[in-house]
Coordinates of C-alpha atoms in Angstrom, one line a residue:
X105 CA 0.0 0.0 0.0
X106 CA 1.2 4.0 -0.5
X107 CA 0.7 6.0 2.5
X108 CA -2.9 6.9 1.9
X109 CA -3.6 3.4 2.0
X110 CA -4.1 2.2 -1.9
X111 CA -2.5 -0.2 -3.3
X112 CA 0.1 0.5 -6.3
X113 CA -0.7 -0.9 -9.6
X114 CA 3.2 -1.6 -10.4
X115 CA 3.3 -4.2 -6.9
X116 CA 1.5 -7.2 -6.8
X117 CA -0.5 -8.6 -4.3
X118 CA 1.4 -11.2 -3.5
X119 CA 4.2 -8.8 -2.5
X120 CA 3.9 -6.8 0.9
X121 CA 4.9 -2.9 1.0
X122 CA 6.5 -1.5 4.2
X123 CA 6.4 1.8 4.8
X124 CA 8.5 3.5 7.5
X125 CA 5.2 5.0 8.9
X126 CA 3.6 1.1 9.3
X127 CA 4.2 -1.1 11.9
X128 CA 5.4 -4.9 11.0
X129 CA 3.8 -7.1 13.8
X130 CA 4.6 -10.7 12.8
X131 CA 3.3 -12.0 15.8
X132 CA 4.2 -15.0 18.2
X133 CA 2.2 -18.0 17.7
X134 CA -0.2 -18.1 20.6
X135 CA -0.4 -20.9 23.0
X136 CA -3.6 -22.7 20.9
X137 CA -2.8 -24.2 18.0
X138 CA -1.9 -21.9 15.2
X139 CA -2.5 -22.3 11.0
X140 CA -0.3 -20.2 8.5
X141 CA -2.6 -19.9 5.4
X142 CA -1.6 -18.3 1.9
X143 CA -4.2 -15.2 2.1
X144 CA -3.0 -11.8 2.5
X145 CA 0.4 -14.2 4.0
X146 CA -0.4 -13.2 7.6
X147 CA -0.9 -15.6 10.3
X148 CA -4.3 -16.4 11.8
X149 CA -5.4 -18.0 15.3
X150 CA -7.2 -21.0 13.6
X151 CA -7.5 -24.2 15.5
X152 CA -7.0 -27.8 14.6
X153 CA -9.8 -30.1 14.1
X154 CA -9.1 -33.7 15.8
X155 CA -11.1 -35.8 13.9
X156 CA -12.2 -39.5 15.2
X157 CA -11.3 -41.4 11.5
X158 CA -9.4 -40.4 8.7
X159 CA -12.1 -38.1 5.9
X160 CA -13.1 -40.1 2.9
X161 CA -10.7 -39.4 -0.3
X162 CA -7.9 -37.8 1.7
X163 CA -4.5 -37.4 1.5
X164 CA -3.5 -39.7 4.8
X165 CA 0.0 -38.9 6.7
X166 CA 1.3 -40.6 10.2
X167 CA 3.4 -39.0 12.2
X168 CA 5.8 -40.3 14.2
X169 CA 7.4 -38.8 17.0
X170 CA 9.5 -41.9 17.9
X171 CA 11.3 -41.9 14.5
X172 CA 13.9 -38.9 15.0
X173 CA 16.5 -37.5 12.6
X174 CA 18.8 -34.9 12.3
X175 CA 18.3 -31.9 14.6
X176 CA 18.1 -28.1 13.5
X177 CA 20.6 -25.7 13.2
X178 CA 18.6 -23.2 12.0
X179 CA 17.5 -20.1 9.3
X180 CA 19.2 -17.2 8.3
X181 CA 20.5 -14.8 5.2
X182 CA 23.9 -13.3 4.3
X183 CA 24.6 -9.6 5.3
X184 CA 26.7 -9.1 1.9
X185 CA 27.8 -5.7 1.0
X186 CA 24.9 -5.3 -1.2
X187 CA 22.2 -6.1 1.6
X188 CA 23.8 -3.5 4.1
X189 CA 23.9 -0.9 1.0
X190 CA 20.2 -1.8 0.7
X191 CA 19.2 -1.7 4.5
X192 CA 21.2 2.0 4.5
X193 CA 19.4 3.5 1.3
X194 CA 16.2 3.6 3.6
X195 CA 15.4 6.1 6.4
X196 CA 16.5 4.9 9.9
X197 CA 12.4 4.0 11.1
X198 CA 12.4 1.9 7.8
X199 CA 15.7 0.6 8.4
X200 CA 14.7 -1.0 11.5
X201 CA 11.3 -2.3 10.0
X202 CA 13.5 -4.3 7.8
X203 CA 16.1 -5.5 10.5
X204 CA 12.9 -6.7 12.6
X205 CA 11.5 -8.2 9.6
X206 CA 14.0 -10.9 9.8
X207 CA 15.8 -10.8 13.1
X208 CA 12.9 -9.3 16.4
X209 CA 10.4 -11.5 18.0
X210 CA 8.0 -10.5 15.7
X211 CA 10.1 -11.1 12.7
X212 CA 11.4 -14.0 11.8
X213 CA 13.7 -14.8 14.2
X214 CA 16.7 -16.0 11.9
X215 CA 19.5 -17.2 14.0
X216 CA 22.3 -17.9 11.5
X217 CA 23.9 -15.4 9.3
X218 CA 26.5 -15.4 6.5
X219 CA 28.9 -12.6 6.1
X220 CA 31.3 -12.4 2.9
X221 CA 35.4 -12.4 3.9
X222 CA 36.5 -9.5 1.2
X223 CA 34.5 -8.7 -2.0
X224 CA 32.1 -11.0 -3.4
X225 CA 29.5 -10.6 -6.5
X226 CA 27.1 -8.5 -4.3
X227 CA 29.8 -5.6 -4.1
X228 CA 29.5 -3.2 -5.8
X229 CA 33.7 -3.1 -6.3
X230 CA 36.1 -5.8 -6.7
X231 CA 38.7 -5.6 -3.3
X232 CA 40.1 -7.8 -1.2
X233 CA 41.9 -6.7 2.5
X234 CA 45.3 -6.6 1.0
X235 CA 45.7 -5.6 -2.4
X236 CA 49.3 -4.4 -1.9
X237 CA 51.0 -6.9 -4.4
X238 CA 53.4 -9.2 -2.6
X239 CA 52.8 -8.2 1.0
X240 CA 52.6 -12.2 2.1
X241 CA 53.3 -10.5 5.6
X242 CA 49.5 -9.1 5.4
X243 CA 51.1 -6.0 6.7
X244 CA 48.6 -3.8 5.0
X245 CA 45.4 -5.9 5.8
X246 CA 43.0 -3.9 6.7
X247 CA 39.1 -4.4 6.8
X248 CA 37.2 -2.3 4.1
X249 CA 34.5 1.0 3.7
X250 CA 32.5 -2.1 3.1
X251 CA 32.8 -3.8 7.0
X252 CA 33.3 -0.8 9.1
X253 CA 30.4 1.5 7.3
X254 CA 27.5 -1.4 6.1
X255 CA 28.1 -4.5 7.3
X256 CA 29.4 -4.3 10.6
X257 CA 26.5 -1.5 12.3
X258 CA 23.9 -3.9 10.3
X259 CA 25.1 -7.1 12.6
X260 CA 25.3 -5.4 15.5
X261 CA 21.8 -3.9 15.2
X262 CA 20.4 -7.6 14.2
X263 CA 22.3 -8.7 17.1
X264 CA 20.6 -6.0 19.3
X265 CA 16.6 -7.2 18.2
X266 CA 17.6 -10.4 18.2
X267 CA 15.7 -12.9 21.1
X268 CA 17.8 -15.8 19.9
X269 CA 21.1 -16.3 19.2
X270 CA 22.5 -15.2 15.8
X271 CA 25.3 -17.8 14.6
X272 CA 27.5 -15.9 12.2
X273 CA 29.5 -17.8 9.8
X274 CA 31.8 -16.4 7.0
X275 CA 32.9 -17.4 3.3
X276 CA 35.4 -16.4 1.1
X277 CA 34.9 -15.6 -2.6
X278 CA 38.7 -14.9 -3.7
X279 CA 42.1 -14.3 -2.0
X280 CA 44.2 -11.1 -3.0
X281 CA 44.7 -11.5 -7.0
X282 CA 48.6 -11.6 -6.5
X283 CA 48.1 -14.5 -4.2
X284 CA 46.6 -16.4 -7.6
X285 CA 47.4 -18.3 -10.5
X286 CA 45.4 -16.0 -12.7
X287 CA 46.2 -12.9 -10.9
X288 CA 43.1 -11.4 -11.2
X289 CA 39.7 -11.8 -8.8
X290 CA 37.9 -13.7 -11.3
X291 CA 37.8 -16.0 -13.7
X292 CA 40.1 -19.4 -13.8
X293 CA 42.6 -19.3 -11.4
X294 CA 43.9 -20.8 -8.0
X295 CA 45.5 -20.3 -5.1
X296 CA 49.4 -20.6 -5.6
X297 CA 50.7 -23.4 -3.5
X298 CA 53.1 -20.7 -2.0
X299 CA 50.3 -18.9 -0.5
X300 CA 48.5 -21.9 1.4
X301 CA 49.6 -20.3 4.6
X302 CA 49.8 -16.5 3.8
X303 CA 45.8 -17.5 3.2
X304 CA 45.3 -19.2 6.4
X305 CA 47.0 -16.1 7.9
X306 CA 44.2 -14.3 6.3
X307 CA 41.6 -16.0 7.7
X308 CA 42.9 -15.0 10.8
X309 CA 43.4 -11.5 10.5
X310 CA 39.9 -11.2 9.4
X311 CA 38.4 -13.1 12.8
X312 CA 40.8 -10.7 15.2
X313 CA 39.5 -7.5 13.3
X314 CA 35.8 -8.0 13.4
X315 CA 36.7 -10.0 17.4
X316 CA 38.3 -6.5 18.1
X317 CA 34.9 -4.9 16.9
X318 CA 32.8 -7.2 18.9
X319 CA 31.4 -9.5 16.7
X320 CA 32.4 -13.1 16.8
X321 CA 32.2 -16.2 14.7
X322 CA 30.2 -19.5 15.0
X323 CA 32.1 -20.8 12.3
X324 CA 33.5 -20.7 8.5
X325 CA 33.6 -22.2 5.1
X326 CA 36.8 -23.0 3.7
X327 CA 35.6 -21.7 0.5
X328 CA 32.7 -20.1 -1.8
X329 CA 31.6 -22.4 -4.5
X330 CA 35.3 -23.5 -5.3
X331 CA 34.3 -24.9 -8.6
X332 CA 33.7 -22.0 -10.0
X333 CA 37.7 -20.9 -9.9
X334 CA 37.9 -24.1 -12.2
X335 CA 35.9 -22.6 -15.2
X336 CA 37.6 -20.9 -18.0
X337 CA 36.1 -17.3 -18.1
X338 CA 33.9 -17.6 -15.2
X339 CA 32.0 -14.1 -14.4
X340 CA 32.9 -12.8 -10.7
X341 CA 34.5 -13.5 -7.4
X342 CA 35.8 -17.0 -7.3
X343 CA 39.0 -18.8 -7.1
X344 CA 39.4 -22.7 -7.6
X345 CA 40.0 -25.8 -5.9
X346 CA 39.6 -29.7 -5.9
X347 CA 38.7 -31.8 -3.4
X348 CA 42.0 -33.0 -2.9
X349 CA 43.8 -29.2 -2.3
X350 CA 40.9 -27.8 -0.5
X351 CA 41.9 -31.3 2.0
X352 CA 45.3 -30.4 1.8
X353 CA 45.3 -27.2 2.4
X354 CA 42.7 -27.6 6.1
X355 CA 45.0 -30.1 7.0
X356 CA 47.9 -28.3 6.5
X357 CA 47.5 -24.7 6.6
X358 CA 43.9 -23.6 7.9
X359 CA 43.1 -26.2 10.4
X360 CA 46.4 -26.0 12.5
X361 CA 46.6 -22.0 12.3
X362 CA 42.8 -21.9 13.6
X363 CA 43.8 -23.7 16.5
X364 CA 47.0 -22.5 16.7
X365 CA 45.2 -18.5 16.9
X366 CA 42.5 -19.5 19.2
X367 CA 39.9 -20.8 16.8
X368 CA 39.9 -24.3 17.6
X369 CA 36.4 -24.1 18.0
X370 CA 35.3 -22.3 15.4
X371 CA 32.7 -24.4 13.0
X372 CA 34.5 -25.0 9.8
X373 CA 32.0 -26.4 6.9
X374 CA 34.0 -28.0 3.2
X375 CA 32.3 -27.6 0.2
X376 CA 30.4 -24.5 0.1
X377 CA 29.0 -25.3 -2.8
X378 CA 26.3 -27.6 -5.2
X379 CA 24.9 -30.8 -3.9
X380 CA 26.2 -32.6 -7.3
X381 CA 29.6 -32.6 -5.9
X382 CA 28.5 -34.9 -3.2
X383 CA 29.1 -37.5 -2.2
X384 CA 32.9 -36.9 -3.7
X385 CA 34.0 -34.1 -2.0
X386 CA 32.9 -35.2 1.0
X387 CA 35.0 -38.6 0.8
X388 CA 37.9 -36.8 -0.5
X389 CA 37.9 -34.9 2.4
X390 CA 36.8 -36.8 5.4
X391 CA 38.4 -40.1 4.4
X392 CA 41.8 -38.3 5.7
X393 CA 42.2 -38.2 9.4
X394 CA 44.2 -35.1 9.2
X395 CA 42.0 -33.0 7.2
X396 CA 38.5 -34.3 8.9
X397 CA 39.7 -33.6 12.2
X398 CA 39.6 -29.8 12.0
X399 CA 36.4 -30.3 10.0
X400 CA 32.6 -30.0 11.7
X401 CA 30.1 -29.9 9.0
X402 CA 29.4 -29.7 5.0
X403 CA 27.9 -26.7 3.4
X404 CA 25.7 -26.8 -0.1
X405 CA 24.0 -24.5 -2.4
X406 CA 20.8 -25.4 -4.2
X407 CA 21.9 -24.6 -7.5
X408 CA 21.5 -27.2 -9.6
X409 CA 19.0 -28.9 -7.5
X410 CA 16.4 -29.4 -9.9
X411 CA 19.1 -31.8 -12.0
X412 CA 21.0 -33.8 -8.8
X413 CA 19.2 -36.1 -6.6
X414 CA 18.3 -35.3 -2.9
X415 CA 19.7 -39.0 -2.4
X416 CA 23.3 -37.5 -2.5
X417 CA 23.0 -35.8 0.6
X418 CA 21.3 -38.8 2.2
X419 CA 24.5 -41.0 1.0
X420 CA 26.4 -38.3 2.5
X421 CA 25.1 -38.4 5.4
X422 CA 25.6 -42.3 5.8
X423 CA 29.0 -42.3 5.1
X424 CA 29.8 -39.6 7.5
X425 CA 27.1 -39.1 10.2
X426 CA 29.1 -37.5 12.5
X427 CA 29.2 -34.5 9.9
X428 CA 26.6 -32.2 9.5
X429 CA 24.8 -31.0 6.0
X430 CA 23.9 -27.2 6.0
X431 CA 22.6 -25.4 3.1
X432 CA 24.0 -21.7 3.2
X433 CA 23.1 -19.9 0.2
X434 CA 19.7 -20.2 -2.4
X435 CA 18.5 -17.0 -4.8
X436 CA 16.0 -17.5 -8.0
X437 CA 16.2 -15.5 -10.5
X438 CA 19.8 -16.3 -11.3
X439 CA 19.5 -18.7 -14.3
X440 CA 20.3 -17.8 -17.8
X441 CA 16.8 -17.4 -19.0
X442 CA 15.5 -15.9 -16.0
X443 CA 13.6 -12.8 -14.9
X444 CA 16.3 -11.2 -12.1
X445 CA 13.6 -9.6 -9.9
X446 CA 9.9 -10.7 -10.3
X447 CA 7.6 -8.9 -7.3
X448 CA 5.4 -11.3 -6.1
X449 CA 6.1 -14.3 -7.7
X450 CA 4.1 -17.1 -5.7
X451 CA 6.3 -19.6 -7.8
X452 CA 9.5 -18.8 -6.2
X453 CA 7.8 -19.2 -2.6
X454 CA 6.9 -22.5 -3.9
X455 CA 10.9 -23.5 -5.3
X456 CA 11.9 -21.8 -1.5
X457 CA 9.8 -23.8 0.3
X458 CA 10.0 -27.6 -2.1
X459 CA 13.5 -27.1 -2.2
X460 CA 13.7 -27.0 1.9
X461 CA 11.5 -29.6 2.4
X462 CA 13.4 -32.0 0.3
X463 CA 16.5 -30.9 2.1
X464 CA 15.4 -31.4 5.5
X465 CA 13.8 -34.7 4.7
X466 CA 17.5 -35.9 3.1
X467 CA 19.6 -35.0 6.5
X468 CA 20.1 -30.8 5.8
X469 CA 20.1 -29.2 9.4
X470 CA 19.0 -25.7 8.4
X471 CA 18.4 -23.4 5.2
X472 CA 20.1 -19.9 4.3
X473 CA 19.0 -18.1 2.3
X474 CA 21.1 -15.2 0.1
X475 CA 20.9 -11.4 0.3
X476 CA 18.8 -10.4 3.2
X477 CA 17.5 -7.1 0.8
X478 CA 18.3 -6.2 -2.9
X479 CA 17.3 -3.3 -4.8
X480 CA 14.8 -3.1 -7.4
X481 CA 17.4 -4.4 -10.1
X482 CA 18.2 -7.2 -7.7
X483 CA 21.5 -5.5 -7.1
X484 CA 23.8 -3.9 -7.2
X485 CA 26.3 -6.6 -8.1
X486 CA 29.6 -5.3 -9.8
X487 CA 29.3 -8.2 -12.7
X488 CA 25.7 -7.5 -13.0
X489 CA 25.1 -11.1 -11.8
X490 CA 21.5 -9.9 -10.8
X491 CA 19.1 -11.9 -8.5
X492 CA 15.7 -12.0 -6.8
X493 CA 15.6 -11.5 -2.7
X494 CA 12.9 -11.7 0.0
X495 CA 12.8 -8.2 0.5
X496 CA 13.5 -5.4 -2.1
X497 CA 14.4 -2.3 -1.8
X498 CA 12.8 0.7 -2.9
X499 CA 15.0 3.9 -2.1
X500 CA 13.2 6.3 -4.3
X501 CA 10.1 6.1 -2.2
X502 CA 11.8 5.0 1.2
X503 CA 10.0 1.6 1.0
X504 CA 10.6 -1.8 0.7
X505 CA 9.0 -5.1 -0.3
X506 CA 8.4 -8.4 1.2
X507 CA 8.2 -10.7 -1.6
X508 CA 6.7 -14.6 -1.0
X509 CA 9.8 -15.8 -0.7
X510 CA 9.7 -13.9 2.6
X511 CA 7.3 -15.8 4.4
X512 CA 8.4 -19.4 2.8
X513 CA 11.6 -18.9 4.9
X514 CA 8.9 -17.7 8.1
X515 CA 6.7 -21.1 7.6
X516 CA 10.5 -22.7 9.1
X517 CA 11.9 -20.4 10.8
X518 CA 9.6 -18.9 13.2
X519 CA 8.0 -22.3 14.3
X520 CA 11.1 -24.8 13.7
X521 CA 13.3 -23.9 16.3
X522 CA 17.0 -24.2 16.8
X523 CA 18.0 -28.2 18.3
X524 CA 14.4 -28.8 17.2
X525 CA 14.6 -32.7 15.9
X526 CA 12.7 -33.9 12.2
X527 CA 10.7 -36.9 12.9
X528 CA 9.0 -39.0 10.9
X529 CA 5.7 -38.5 8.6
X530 CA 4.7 -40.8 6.0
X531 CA 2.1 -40.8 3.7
X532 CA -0.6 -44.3 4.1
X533 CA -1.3 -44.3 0.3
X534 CA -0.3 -46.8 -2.6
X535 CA -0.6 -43.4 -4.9
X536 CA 1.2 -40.6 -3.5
X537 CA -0.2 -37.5 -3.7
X538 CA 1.4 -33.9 -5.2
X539 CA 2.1 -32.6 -1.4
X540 CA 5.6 -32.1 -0.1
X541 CA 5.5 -32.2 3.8
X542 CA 8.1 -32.5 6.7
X543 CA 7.9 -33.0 10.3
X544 CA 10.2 -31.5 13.4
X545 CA 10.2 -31.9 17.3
X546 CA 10.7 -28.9 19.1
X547 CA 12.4 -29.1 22.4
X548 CA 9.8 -27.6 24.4
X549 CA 7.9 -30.3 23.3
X550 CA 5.4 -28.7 20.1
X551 CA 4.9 -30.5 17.5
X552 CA 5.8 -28.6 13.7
X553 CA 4.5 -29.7 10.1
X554 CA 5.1 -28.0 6.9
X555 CA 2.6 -28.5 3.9
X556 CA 3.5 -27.9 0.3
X557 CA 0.8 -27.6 -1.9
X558 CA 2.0 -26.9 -5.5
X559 CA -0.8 -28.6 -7.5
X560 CA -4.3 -26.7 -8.4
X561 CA -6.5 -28.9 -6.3
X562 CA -7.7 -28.2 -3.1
X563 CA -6.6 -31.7 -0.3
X564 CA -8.3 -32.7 2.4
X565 CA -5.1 -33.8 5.1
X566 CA -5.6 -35.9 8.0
X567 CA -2.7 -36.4 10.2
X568 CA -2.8 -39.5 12.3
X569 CA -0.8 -38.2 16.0
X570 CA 0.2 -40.6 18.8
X571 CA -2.1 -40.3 21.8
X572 CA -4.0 -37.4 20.2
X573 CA -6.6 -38.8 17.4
X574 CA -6.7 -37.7 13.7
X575 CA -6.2 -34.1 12.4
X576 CA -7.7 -32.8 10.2
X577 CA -6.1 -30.1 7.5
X578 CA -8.2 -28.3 4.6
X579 CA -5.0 -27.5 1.7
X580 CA -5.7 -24.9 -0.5
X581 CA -4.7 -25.0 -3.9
X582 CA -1.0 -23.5 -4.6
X583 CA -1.0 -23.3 -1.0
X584 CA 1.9 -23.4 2.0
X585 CA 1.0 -24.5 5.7
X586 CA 2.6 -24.9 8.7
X587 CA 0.7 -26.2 11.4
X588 CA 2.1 -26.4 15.3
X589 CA 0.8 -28.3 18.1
X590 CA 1.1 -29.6 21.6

């Protein structure tokens, strides 16, 4: 809506406005049972039917709380340099809207957050913190306009709404270009072997500067997407590795300097990168004792989900339970034939919210998402690599815009609590249906499952709960639901 309360004709319906003059109550489930419908995406005190038998031509499910999987980690999105640029283009009351958007109690309460180590594609320059050619002292690292003006005040004011805690973790896109094969911030090149440990040293540098500006670290990946250093002409911040030098170089380098510094308990995730490469990379890795023991989890992208089984992470997961799977980055609107930004678009809640579901159901302990707020071009991004975000930003009129993809990442994150524990929920028919659905334990003892209806038929849902009956679930067409229980 504009100020005098009428909807513009340029922003779909689908899309909420915020204004800096509107309140953003996303409020607490209350104690009864609660229902997240589709209409107008707010949530509404509706209760759940227990029924005595299952309805007649339903879609049946069980759950099962004794059948318990991986526990949560939790939701989040990355404050790149682009998101903080985004945040700051708005007035200070709107600028706060936004923050609580995501991160108050009436928000939705993300606890994990990604932060970019140097430049990525959402700068709007290429740097790194020491571009002085040859200074393999780091000498003249020093953190960027980039930290210490945007990112930096951003985290600590998330930090400040926050009623959880926030787990930051950080990724690197490239090293200095004179540390590199290529010697340039892009395209096909690698880290010289000669500057394994000048790159470790990096790492470190980085943690004491923002530890000396009171923000700490949950953890790390070793490396952003490292396939994409690998590809002949590739378009932004990258720089390459394999399997086996990304195993040599955290057994050698990274992991013993962590712990050498005082970071032996930081998280540090492999991979960083597309589920395709799994179960591989995983087994390159973790099969050495020298490199898996500074090692704690595996992070993946969903790039490329739509062509690579969900089995891989599954497989993953067998051959290495003690490791965790986290996905830490997803955007639409990247592919080739894509539309960057598109307001409203119900379709990309629906690829947010299938694309979790599957994950969680094949081991994944938590969902990131990518910029926290983009502007209306889905940038800015210094190769024009443009994409879609939850929230866009409008600085012409001081507004911004909470797109479906919003409140797809709300449906987990507000009810789906951190340590919460996926249990099992099968469907009791010979003919599957269309839905997508997943099932979670929270530690104070409520009950969470997520409905995905992507098909234009309206189901009738009974869930069959232990000691409770039947219940009973109306799912609209092209429909989400998350429904929470004692």
């Amino acid at each position: 809506m504009t100020k005098d309360g009428n909807l513009k004709d340029k922003v779909p319906e689908r899309c909420i406005i915020c204004l800096k003059v509107l309140t953003n109550e996303f409020p607490k489930p209350p104690k009864s049972k609660e229902h997240f419908n589709k209409a107008h995406q707010e949530y509404a005190n509706k209760g759940l039917d227990y029924i005595k038998s299952p309805w007649p031509r339903s879609v049946d499910l069980t759950l099962d709380l004794n059948q318990q999987y991986q526990n949560v980690i939790g939701w989040g999105g990355a404050f790149t340099d682009s998101a903080a640029l985004n945040i700051l283009a708005l007035s200070p009351p709107a600028q706060d809207l936004l923050l609580a958007s995501y991160f108050s109690s009436s928000g939705l309460e993300y606890n994990l957050g990604r932060v970019n180590i140097g430049g990525c594609d959402f700068s709007w320059r290429t740097y790194t913190y020491v571009d002085t050619e040859g200074d393999v002292e780091l000498a003249t690292f020093e953190l960027q306009p980039e930290d210490l003006e945007y990112k930096i005040p951003i985290i600590h004011r998330a930090l400040a709404m926050t009623p959880v805690s926030l787990k930051l973790f950080a990724s690197p896109w490239t090293a200095p270009p004179w540390m590199k094969t290529n010697n340039d911030y892009a395209g096909r090149g690698q880290l010289l072997p000669e500057m394994y440990q000048p790159w470790a040293n990096y790492f470190v540098k980085f943690l004491n500067s923002y530890t000396a500006l009171n923000l700490t670290f949950w953890g790390l990946t070793a490396q952003n997407e490292p396939n994409d250093g690998n590809i002949p002409g590739f378009t932004f911040s990258c720089m390459g590795w394999t399997a086996a030098q990304q195993k040599q170089w955290v057994a050698e380098n990274l992991g013993p300097t962590l712990e050498a510094e005082g970071y032996g308990d930081l998280i540090l995730m492999i991979l960083d990168d597309q589920r395709y490469n799994l179960p591989h990379w995983a087994e390159e890795v973790l099969n050495d004792t020298s490199a898996s023991q500074y090692v704690d989890g595996i992070a993946v992208h969903w790039y490329g989900d739509q062509y690579s089984s969900p089995n891989r992470l599954t497989q993953t997961h067998e051959l290495f339970p003690e490791y965790f799977i986290l996905g830490t980055e997803a955007c639409d609107g990247d592919g080739p034939l894509e539309q960057e930004v598109v307001l409203g678009s119900w379709e990309r809640l629906e690829s947010y919210a299938h694309d979790i579901i599957v994950d969680m159901n094949h081991w994944v302990t938590g969902w990131v998402d990518w910029n926290l707020a983009l502007d209306m071009t889905g940038g800015p991004n210094w190769a024009g690599n443009n994409v879609d975000a939850p929230i866009l930003v409008n600085q012409e009129t001081d507004e911004f815009y909470k797109n479906p993809m919003f409140y797809a990442m709300g449906h987990f994150s507000k009810f789906v609590k951190e340590s919460a524990v996926r249990v099992g929920i099968t469907e009791d028919s010979t003919v599957p249906s269309t839905l997508s659905f997943t099932a979670f334990l929270n530690t104070d003892g409520t009950k969470v499952i997520v409905v995905l209806n992507r098909s234009d038929e309206e189901e009738m849902v009974t869930v069959r709960v232990s000691d409770r009956g039947t219940m009973a679930l109306t799912i609209g067409p092209r429909s989400l639901h998350t429904a929470l229980f004692t």
